[in-house]
């Protein structure tokens, strides 16, 4: 009688479905091997850098136009690769930076001809400007107003204080002399 040995290597066809699941549950990795290669990472990052779309939309558009089977089907796979492979995370971050610059440059090309188109383009421009500012705030972010507050401390000597008080009294007397005699209302 053939006994199940979890260490033995079998092809999927030799195991029943429950045995394959048991083997997977007992420490063996299940599922596909990763398809990420340096070449694929480079192609993905180039597509991201030259696309004004979201990551999922970029993946979908690439699949429609190129019919590539080696690309991931969902953006979560790319997020997992970013967490798992530091070299891919660095490439992806650089691609997002280049995408922010690309999006900012596409804003320069917007030149609406009609009023309705102008409103749509204005909204599109605002969204792209906001996104570029979030991805690359050092270049496209809102500048914080710089407030320069300096504390100045003035020291008045007693002699200077007396001089200022005397000048103030002279000014008050001069104003009283010029004031009209009918109660200071300013009318003759």
PDB file of C-alpha atoms in Angstrom:
ATOM      1  CA  UNK A   1       0.000   0.000   0.000  1.00  0.00           C
ATOM      2  CA  UNK A   2       1.247   3.440  -0.934  1.00  0.00           C
ATOM      3  CA  UNK A   3       1.530   5.778   2.019  1.00  0.00           C
ATOM      4  CA  UNK A   4       1.349   9.568   1.777  1.00  0.00           C
ATOM      5  CA  UNK A   5       4.718  11.158   2.333  1.00  0.00           C
ATOM      6  CA  UNK A   6       4.510  14.988   2.597  1.00  0.00           C
ATOM      7  CA  UNK A   7       8.215  15.301   1.777  1.00  0.00           C
ATOM      8  CA  UNK A   8       7.987  13.320  -1.439  1.00  0.00           C
ATOM      9  CA  UNK A   9       7.666  15.378  -4.618  1.00  0.00           C
ATOM     10  CA  UNK A  10       4.696  14.551  -6.776  1.00  0.00           C
ATOM     11  CA  UNK A  11       3.295  16.287  -9.764  1.00  0.00           C
ATOM     12  CA  UNK A  12      -0.200  17.643  -9.378  1.00  0.00           C
ATOM     13  CA  UNK A  13      -1.609  14.849 -11.534  1.00  0.00           C
ATOM     14  CA  UNK A  14      -0.378  12.160  -9.139  1.00  0.00           C
ATOM     15  CA  UNK A  15      -2.164  13.574  -6.083  1.00  0.00           C
ATOM     16  CA  UNK A  16      -5.831  13.810  -5.432  1.00  0.00           C
ATOM     17  CA  UNK A  17      -7.208  17.298  -4.870  1.00  0.00           C
ATOM     18  CA  UNK A  18      -7.446  16.806  -1.098  1.00  0.00           C
ATOM     19  CA  UNK A  19      -3.867  15.467  -0.919  1.00  0.00           C
ATOM     20  CA  UNK A  20      -2.605  18.452  -2.937  1.00  0.00           C
ATOM     21  CA  UNK A  21      -4.437  20.821  -0.587  1.00  0.00           C
ATOM     22  CA  UNK A  22      -3.041  18.973   2.454  1.00  0.00           C
ATOM     23  CA  UNK A  23       0.472  19.254   1.064  1.00  0.00           C
ATOM     24  CA  UNK A  24      -0.052  22.960   0.434  1.00  0.00           C
ATOM     25  CA  UNK A  25      -1.456  23.425   3.962  1.00  0.00           C
ATOM     26  CA  UNK A  26       1.469  21.617   5.597  1.00  0.00           C
ATOM     27  CA  UNK A  27       4.070  24.162   4.605  1.00  0.00           C
ATOM     28  CA  UNK A  28       4.463  23.812   0.896  1.00  0.00           C
ATOM     29  CA  UNK A  29       3.851  26.920  -1.111  1.00  0.00           C
ATOM     30  CA  UNK A  30       0.907  26.690  -3.408  1.00  0.00           C
ATOM     31  CA  UNK A  31      -0.016  28.752  -6.410  1.00  0.00           C
ATOM     32  CA  UNK A  32       2.072  30.027  -9.265  1.00  0.00           C
ATOM     33  CA  UNK A  33       5.674  31.029  -9.068  1.00  0.00           C
ATOM     34  CA  UNK A  34       6.263  34.729  -9.372  1.00  0.00           C
ATOM     35  CA  UNK A  35       6.505  35.987 -12.915  1.00  0.00           C
ATOM     36  CA  UNK A  36       8.460  39.100 -11.996  1.00  0.00           C
ATOM     37  CA  UNK A  37      11.693  39.464 -13.904  1.00  0.00           C
ATOM     38  CA  UNK A  38      13.933  42.492 -14.345  1.00  0.00           C
ATOM     39  CA  UNK A  39      12.720  42.837 -17.921  1.00  0.00           C
ATOM     40  CA  UNK A  40       9.054  42.722 -16.907  1.00  0.00           C
ATOM     41  CA  UNK A  41       9.690  45.211 -14.092  1.00  0.00           C
ATOM     42  CA  UNK A  42      11.340  47.561 -16.569  1.00  0.00           C
ATOM     43  CA  UNK A  43       8.410  47.313 -19.013  1.00  0.00           C
ATOM     44  CA  UNK A  44       5.845  47.863 -16.241  1.00  0.00           C
ATOM     45  CA  UNK A  45       7.690  50.904 -14.907  1.00  0.00           C
ATOM     46  CA  UNK A  46       8.067  52.385 -18.408  1.00  0.00           C
ATOM     47  CA  UNK A  47       4.326  52.001 -18.953  1.00  0.00           C
ATOM     48  CA  UNK A  48       3.560  53.650 -15.605  1.00  0.00           C
ATOM     49  CA  UNK A  49       5.984  56.530 -16.243  1.00  0.00           C
ATOM     50  CA  UNK A  50       4.296  57.429 -19.554  1.00  0.00           C
ATOM     51  CA  UNK A  51       0.676  56.992 -18.525  1.00  0.00           C
ATOM     52  CA  UNK A  52      -1.673  59.600 -17.052  1.00  0.00           C
ATOM     53  CA  UNK A  53      -3.925  56.802 -15.773  1.00  0.00           C
ATOM     54  CA  UNK A  54      -4.202  54.862 -12.538  1.00  0.00           C
ATOM     55  CA  UNK A  55      -2.157  51.717 -12.051  1.00  0.00           C
ATOM     56  CA  UNK A  56      -5.090  49.368 -12.726  1.00  0.00           C
ATOM     57  CA  UNK A  57      -6.137  51.310 -15.838  1.00  0.00           C
ATOM     58  CA  UNK A  58      -2.556  51.208 -17.118  1.00  0.00           C
ATOM     59  CA  UNK A  59      -2.484  47.433 -16.652  1.00  0.00           C
ATOM     60  CA  UNK A  60      -5.850  47.044 -18.414  1.00  0.00           C
ATOM     61  CA  UNK A  61      -4.832  49.266 -21.331  1.00  0.00           C
ATOM     62  CA  UNK A  62      -1.570  47.389 -21.754  1.00  0.00           C
ATOM     63  CA  UNK A  63      -3.382  44.063 -21.825  1.00  0.00           C
ATOM     64  CA  UNK A  64      -5.865  45.399 -24.429  1.00  0.00           C
ATOM     65  CA  UNK A  65      -3.214  46.786 -26.767  1.00  0.00           C
ATOM     66  CA  UNK A  66      -0.408  44.270 -26.392  1.00  0.00           C
ATOM     67  CA  UNK A  67      -2.188  41.113 -25.335  1.00  0.00           C
ATOM     68  CA  UNK A  68       0.684  40.396 -22.983  1.00  0.00           C
ATOM     69  CA  UNK A  69       0.136  37.359 -20.797  1.00  0.00           C
ATOM     70  CA  UNK A  70       3.166  37.971 -18.605  1.00  0.00           C
ATOM     71  CA  UNK A  71       1.751  41.141 -17.023  1.00  0.00           C
ATOM     72  CA  UNK A  72      -0.171  40.873 -13.743  1.00  0.00           C
ATOM     73  CA  UNK A  73      -3.928  41.095 -14.015  1.00  0.00           C
ATOM     74  CA  UNK A  74      -4.514  43.240 -10.936  1.00  0.00           C
ATOM     75  CA  UNK A  75      -2.705  46.140  -9.269  1.00  0.00           C
ATOM     76  CA  UNK A  76      -2.508  44.286  -5.949  1.00  0.00           C
ATOM     77  CA  UNK A  77       0.091  41.970  -7.483  1.00  0.00           C
ATOM     78  CA  UNK A  78       2.303  44.966  -8.185  1.00  0.00           C
ATOM     79  CA  UNK A  79       1.741  46.202  -4.621  1.00  0.00           C
ATOM     80  CA  UNK A  80       2.822  42.795  -3.319  1.00  0.00           C
ATOM     81  CA  UNK A  81       5.942  42.927  -5.491  1.00  0.00           C
ATOM     82  CA  UNK A  82       6.735  46.388  -4.105  1.00  0.00           C
ATOM     83  CA  UNK A  83       6.554  45.009  -0.560  1.00  0.00           C
ATOM     84  CA  UNK A  84       8.506  41.839  -1.373  1.00  0.00           C
ATOM     85  CA  UNK A  85      11.287  43.119  -3.648  1.00  0.00           C
ATOM     86  CA  UNK A  86      13.170  46.278  -2.626  1.00  0.00           C
ATOM     87  CA  UNK A  87      14.740  46.621  -6.076  1.00  0.00           C
ATOM     88  CA  UNK A  88      11.267  46.693  -7.649  1.00  0.00           C
ATOM     89  CA  UNK A  89      10.041  49.216  -5.058  1.00  0.00           C
ATOM     90  CA  UNK A  90      12.880  51.566  -6.057  1.00  0.00           C
ATOM     91  CA  UNK A  91      12.031  51.205  -9.768  1.00  0.00           C
ATOM     92  CA  UNK A  92       8.337  51.736  -9.064  1.00  0.00           C
ATOM     93  CA  UNK A  93       8.987  54.885  -6.998  1.00  0.00           C
ATOM     94  CA  UNK A  94      11.123  56.302  -9.818  1.00  0.00           C
ATOM     95  CA  UNK A  95       8.379  55.455 -12.326  1.00  0.00           C
ATOM     96  CA  UNK A  96       5.769  57.268 -10.209  1.00  0.00           C
ATOM     97  CA  UNK A  97       8.044  60.315 -10.031  1.00  0.00           C
ATOM     98  CA  UNK A  98       8.416  60.283 -13.805  1.00  0.00           C
ATOM     99  CA  UNK A  99       4.641  59.855 -14.116  1.00  0.00           C
ATOM    100  CA  UNK A 100       4.065  62.988 -12.019  1.00  0.00           C
ATOM    101  CA  UNK A 101       6.370  64.925 -14.340  1.00  0.00           C
ATOM    102  CA  UNK A 102       4.583  63.469 -17.378  1.00  0.00           C
ATOM    103  CA  UNK A 103       1.179  64.425 -15.985  1.00  0.00           C
ATOM    104  CA  UNK A 104       2.373  67.956 -15.240  1.00  0.00           C
ATOM    105  CA  UNK A 105       3.648  68.259 -18.817  1.00  0.00           C
ATOM    106  CA  UNK A 106       0.333  67.056 -20.277  1.00  0.00           C
ATOM    107  CA  UNK A 107      -1.382  69.899 -18.434  1.00  0.00           C
ATOM    108  CA  UNK A 108       0.552  72.313 -20.645  1.00  0.00           C
ATOM    109  CA  UNK A 109      -1.019  70.785 -23.771  1.00  0.00           C
ATOM    110  CA  UNK A 110      -4.612  71.419 -22.717  1.00  0.00           C
ATOM    111  CA  UNK A 111      -6.070  74.049 -25.022  1.00  0.00           C
ATOM    112  CA  UNK A 112      -9.875  73.877 -25.081  1.00  0.00           C
ATOM    113  CA  UNK A 113     -11.774  75.314 -28.062  1.00  0.00           C
ATOM    114  CA  UNK A 114     -15.311  75.292 -26.651  1.00  0.00           C
ATOM    115  CA  UNK A 115     -16.783  76.452 -23.347  1.00  0.00           C
ATOM    116  CA  UNK A 116     -18.025  72.978 -22.337  1.00  0.00           C
ATOM    117  CA  UNK A 117     -14.659  71.502 -23.229  1.00  0.00           C
ATOM    118  CA  UNK A 118     -12.962  74.228 -21.187  1.00  0.00           C
ATOM    119  CA  UNK A 119     -14.893  73.214 -18.075  1.00  0.00           C
ATOM    120  CA  UNK A 120     -13.969  69.562 -18.541  1.00  0.00           C
ATOM    121  CA  UNK A 121     -10.348  70.428 -19.188  1.00  0.00           C
ATOM    122  CA  UNK A 122     -10.262  72.650 -16.119  1.00  0.00           C
ATOM    123  CA  UNK A 123     -11.447  69.775 -13.953  1.00  0.00           C
ATOM    124  CA  UNK A 124      -8.971  67.394 -15.616  1.00  0.00           C
ATOM    125  CA  UNK A 125      -6.211  69.972 -15.077  1.00  0.00           C
ATOM    126  CA  UNK A 126      -7.079  70.422 -11.395  1.00  0.00           C
ATOM    127  CA  UNK A 127      -7.073  66.661 -10.777  1.00  0.00           C
ATOM    128  CA  UNK A 128      -3.741  66.218 -12.551  1.00  0.00           C
ATOM    129  CA  UNK A 129      -2.208  69.166 -10.721  1.00  0.00           C
ATOM    130  CA  UNK A 130      -3.379  67.774  -7.377  1.00  0.00           C
ATOM    131  CA  UNK A 131      -2.026  64.297  -8.192  1.00  0.00           C
ATOM    132  CA  UNK A 132       1.339  65.611  -9.382  1.00  0.00           C
ATOM    133  CA  UNK A 133       1.566  67.673  -6.194  1.00  0.00           C
ATOM    134  CA  UNK A 134       0.935  64.598  -4.056  1.00  0.00           C
ATOM    135  CA  UNK A 135       3.397  62.360  -5.902  1.00  0.00           C
ATOM    136  CA  UNK A 136       6.143  64.966  -6.296  1.00  0.00           C
ATOM    137  CA  UNK A 137       5.488  67.724  -3.739  1.00  0.00           C
ATOM    138  CA  UNK A 138       8.983  69.175  -3.963  1.00  0.00           C
ATOM    139  CA  UNK A 139       8.318  70.261  -7.562  1.00  0.00           C
ATOM    140  CA  UNK A 140       4.555  70.509  -7.954  1.00  0.00           C
ATOM    141  CA  UNK A 141       3.214  70.832  -4.410  1.00  0.00           C
ATOM    142  CA  UNK A 142       1.660  73.902  -2.857  1.00  0.00           C
ATOM    143  CA  UNK A 143       4.286  76.186  -1.436  1.00  0.00           C
ATOM    144  CA  UNK A 144       3.820  76.987   2.209  1.00  0.00           C
ATOM    145  CA  UNK A 145       3.759  80.694   2.981  1.00  0.00           C
ATOM    146  CA  UNK A 146       6.897  81.557   4.833  1.00  0.00           C
ATOM    147  CA  UNK A 147       6.281  83.565   7.946  1.00  0.00           C
ATOM    148  CA  UNK A 148       9.308  85.356   9.281  1.00  0.00           C
ATOM    149  CA  UNK A 149       8.671  86.340  12.853  1.00  0.00           C
ATOM    150  CA  UNK A 150      11.436  88.140  14.653  1.00  0.00           C
ATOM    151  CA  UNK A 151      11.263  89.356  18.194  1.00  0.00           C
ATOM    152  CA  UNK A 152      12.554  92.833  18.692  1.00  0.00           C
ATOM    153  CA  UNK A 153      13.140  94.120  22.144  1.00  0.00           C
ATOM    154  CA  UNK A 154      13.284  97.876  22.643  1.00  0.00           C
ATOM    155  CA  UNK A 155      14.937  99.299  25.699  1.00  0.00           C
ATOM    156  CA  UNK A 156      13.971 102.834  26.662  1.00  0.00           C
ATOM    157  CA  UNK A 157      16.053 104.602  29.233  1.00  0.00           C
ATOM    158  CA  UNK A 158      14.320 106.781  31.857  1.00  0.00           C
ATOM    159  CA  UNK A 159      15.790 109.916  30.282  1.00  0.00           C
ATOM    160  CA  UNK A 160      14.406 108.978  26.839  1.00  0.00           C
ATOM    161  CA  UNK A 161      11.022 108.207  28.400  1.00  0.00           C
ATOM    162  CA  UNK A 162      10.870 111.670  29.981  1.00  0.00           C
ATOM    163  CA  UNK A 163      11.821 113.228  26.659  1.00  0.00           C
ATOM    164  CA  UNK A 164       8.976 111.372  24.876  1.00  0.00           C
ATOM    165  CA  UNK A 165       6.467 112.402  27.574  1.00  0.00           C
ATOM    166  CA  UNK A 166       7.485 116.064  27.261  1.00  0.00           C
ATOM    167  CA  UNK A 167       7.052 115.926  23.473  1.00  0.00           C
ATOM    168  CA  UNK A 168       3.634 114.352  23.895  1.00  0.00           C
ATOM    169  CA  UNK A 169       2.515 117.086  26.312  1.00  0.00           C
ATOM    170  CA  UNK A 170       3.687 119.799  23.892  1.00  0.00           C
ATOM    171  CA  UNK A 171       1.683 118.202  21.080  1.00  0.00           C
ATOM    172  CA  UNK A 172      -1.440 118.007  23.275  1.00  0.00           C
ATOM    173  CA  UNK A 173      -1.171 121.688  24.243  1.00  0.00           C
ATOM    174  CA  UNK A 174      -0.726 122.716  20.616  1.00  0.00           C
ATOM    175  CA  UNK A 175      -3.842 120.780  19.655  1.00  0.00           C
ATOM    176  CA  UNK A 176      -5.854 122.316  22.501  1.00  0.00           C
ATOM    177  CA  UNK A 177      -4.886 125.820  21.371  1.00  0.00           C
ATOM    178  CA  UNK A 178      -6.059 125.090  17.816  1.00  0.00           C
ATOM    179  CA  UNK A 179      -9.326 123.475  18.934  1.00  0.00           C
ATOM    180  CA  UNK A 180     -12.466 125.654  18.482  1.00  0.00           C
ATOM    181  CA  UNK A 181     -14.024 127.253  21.546  1.00  0.00           C
ATOM    182  CA  UNK A 182     -17.517 125.748  21.031  1.00  0.00           C
ATOM    183  CA  UNK A 183     -16.751 122.355  22.569  1.00  0.00           C
ATOM    184  CA  UNK A 184     -14.352 120.916  20.013  1.00  0.00           C
ATOM    185  CA  UNK A 185     -16.890 119.873  17.422  1.00  0.00           C
ATOM    186  CA  UNK A 186     -14.845 121.444  14.637  1.00  0.00           C
ATOM    187  CA  UNK A 187     -17.678 123.721  13.394  1.00  0.00           C
ATOM    188  CA  UNK A 188     -17.306 127.600  13.445  1.00  0.00           C
TER     189      UNK A 188
END
